[in-house]
GROMACS .gro file of C-alpha atoms in nm:
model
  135
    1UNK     CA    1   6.179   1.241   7.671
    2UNK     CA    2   5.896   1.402   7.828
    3UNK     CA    3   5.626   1.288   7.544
    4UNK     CA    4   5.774   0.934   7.506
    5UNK     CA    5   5.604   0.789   7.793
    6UNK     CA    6   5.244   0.958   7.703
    7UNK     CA    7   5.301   0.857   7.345
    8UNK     CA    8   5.352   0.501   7.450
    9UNK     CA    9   5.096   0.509   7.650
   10UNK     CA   10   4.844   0.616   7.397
   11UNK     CA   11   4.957   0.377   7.156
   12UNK     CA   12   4.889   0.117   7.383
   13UNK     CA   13   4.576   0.161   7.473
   14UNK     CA   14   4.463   0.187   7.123
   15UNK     CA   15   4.652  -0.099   7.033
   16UNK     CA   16   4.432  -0.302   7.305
   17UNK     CA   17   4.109  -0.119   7.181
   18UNK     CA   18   4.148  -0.244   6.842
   19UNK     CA   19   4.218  -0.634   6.969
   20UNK     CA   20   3.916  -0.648   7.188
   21UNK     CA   21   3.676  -0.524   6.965
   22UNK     CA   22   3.805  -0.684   6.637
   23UNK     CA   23   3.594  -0.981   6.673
   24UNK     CA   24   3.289  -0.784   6.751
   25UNK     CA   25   3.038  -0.743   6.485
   26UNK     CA   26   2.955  -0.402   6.329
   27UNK     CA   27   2.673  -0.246   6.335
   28UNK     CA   28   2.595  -0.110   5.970
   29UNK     CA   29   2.647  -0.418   5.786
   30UNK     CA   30   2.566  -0.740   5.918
   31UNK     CA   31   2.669  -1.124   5.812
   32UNK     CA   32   2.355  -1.250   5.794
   33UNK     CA   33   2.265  -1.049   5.520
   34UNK     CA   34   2.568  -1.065   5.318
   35UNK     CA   35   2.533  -1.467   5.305
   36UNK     CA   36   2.201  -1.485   5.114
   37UNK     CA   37   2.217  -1.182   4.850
   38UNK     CA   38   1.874  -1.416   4.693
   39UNK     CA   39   1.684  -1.295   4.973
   40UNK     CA   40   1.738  -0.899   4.901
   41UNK     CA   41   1.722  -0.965   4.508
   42UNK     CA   42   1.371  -1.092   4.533
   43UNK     CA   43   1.235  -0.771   4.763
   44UNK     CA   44   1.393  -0.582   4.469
   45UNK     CA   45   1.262  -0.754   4.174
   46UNK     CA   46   0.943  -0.872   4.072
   47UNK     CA   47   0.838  -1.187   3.881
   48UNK     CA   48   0.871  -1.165   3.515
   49UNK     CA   49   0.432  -1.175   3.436
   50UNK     CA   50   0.433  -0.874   3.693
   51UNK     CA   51   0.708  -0.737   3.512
   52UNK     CA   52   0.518  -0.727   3.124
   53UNK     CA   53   0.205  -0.606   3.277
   54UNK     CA   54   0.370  -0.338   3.473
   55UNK     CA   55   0.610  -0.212   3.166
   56UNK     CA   56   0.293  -0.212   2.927
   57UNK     CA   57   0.250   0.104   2.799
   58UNK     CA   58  -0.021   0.176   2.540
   59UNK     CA   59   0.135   0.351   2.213
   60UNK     CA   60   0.127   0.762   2.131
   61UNK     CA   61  -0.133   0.664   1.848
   62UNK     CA   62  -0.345   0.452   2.092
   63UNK     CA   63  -0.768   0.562   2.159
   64UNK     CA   64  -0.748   0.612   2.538
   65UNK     CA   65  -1.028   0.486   2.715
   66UNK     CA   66  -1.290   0.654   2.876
   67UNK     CA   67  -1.195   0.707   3.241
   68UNK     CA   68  -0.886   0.826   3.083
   69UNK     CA   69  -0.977   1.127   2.889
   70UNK     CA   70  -1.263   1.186   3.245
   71UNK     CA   71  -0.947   1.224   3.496
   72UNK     CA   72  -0.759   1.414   3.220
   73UNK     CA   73  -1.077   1.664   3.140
   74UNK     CA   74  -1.094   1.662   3.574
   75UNK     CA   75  -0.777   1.748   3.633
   76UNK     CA   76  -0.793   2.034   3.335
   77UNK     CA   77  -1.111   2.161   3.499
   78UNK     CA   78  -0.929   2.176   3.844
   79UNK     CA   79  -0.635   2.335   3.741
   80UNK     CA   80  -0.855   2.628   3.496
   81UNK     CA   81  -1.065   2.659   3.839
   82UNK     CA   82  -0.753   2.730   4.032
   83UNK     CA   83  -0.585   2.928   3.806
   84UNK     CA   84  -0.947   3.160   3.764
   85UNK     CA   85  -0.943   3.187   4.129
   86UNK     CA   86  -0.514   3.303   4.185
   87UNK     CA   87  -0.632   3.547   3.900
   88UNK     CA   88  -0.978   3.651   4.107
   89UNK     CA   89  -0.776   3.715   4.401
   90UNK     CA   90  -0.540   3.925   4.220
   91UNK     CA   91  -0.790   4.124   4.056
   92UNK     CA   92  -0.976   4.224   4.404
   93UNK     CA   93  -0.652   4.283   4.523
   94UNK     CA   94  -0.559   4.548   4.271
   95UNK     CA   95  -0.902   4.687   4.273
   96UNK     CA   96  -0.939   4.738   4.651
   97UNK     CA   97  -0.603   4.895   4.661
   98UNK     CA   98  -0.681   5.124   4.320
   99UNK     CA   99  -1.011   5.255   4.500
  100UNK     CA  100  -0.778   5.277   4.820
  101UNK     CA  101  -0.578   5.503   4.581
  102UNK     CA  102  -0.810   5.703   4.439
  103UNK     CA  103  -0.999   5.779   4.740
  104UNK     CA  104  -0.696   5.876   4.943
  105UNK     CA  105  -0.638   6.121   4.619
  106UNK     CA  106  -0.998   6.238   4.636
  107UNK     CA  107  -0.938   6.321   4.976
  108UNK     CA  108  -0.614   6.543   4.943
  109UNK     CA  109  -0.746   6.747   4.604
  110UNK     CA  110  -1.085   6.784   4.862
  111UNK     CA  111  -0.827   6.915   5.141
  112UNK     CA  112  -0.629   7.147   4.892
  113UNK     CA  113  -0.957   7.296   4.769
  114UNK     CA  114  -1.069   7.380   5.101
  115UNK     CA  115  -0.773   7.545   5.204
  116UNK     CA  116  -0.700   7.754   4.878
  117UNK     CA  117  -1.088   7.872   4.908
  118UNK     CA  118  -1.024   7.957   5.264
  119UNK     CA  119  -0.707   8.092   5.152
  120UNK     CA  120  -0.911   8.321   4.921
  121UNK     CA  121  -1.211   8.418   5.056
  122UNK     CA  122  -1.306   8.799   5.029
  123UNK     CA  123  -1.591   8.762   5.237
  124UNK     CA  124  -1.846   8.751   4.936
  125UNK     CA  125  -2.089   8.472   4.864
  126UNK     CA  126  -2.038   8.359   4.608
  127UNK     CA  127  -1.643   8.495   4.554
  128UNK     CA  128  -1.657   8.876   4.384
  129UNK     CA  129  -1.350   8.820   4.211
  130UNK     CA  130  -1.425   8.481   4.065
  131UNK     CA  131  -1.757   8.544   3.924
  132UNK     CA  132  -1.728   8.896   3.829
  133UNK     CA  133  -1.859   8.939   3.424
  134UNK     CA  134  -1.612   9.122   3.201
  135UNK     CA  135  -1.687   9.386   2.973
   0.00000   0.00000   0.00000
């Protein structure tokens, strides 16, 4: 009994809702358009003349003309240029970080000799042991 009353009310008020704005038009589709479906066919369409020319398409076998085959051999050129200079980059790349490498290498064999002749020193210039001639 206790949800009767709100129920009823609800219904109500969307029952009045829906009667006041039923006459009201909507927003996303409007009657003016709907009654002259000409008027949207010719923004779509084109005139048939317009249509050949635009459709005309030269065949596979066809010369090309000149300013053809110049924006093709353009746009080859650009793209070999771009691809030359991705590949550049790359190379630098590699080569600053194999000299990075190497150098970092160089620098711990350099380290490592140092200590092992420190390590070994018998207080002889040059080393006694090291350079000593056997009979």
């Amino acid at each position: 009994m206790s949800l009767t009353r709100p129920l009823l009310l609800t219904c109500l008020v969307v029952l009045s809702v829906i009667t006041l704005f039923h006459g009201a038009d909507s927003a996303a589709v409007s009657d003016k358009k709907a009654a002259s479906p000409k008027g949207a066919l010719s923004n779509v369409f084109m005139q048939e003349a317009d249509a050949s020319s635009f459709f005309k398409r030269r065949g596979k076998r066809a010369v090309k003309t000149q300013d053809e085959i110049n924006a093709e051999q353009r746009q080859r050129l650009a793209a070999d240029e771009r691809r030359r200079e991705y590949h550049e980059g790359q190379r630098n790349k590699f080569e600053s970080y194999a000299e990075e490498e190497n150098d970092e290498q160089d620098e711990r064999t350099r380290e490592k000799t140092e200590q092992w002749r420190e390590f070994h020193y018998d207080g002889l210039d040059p080393s006694y042991e090291y350079n000593r001639h056997t009979v």
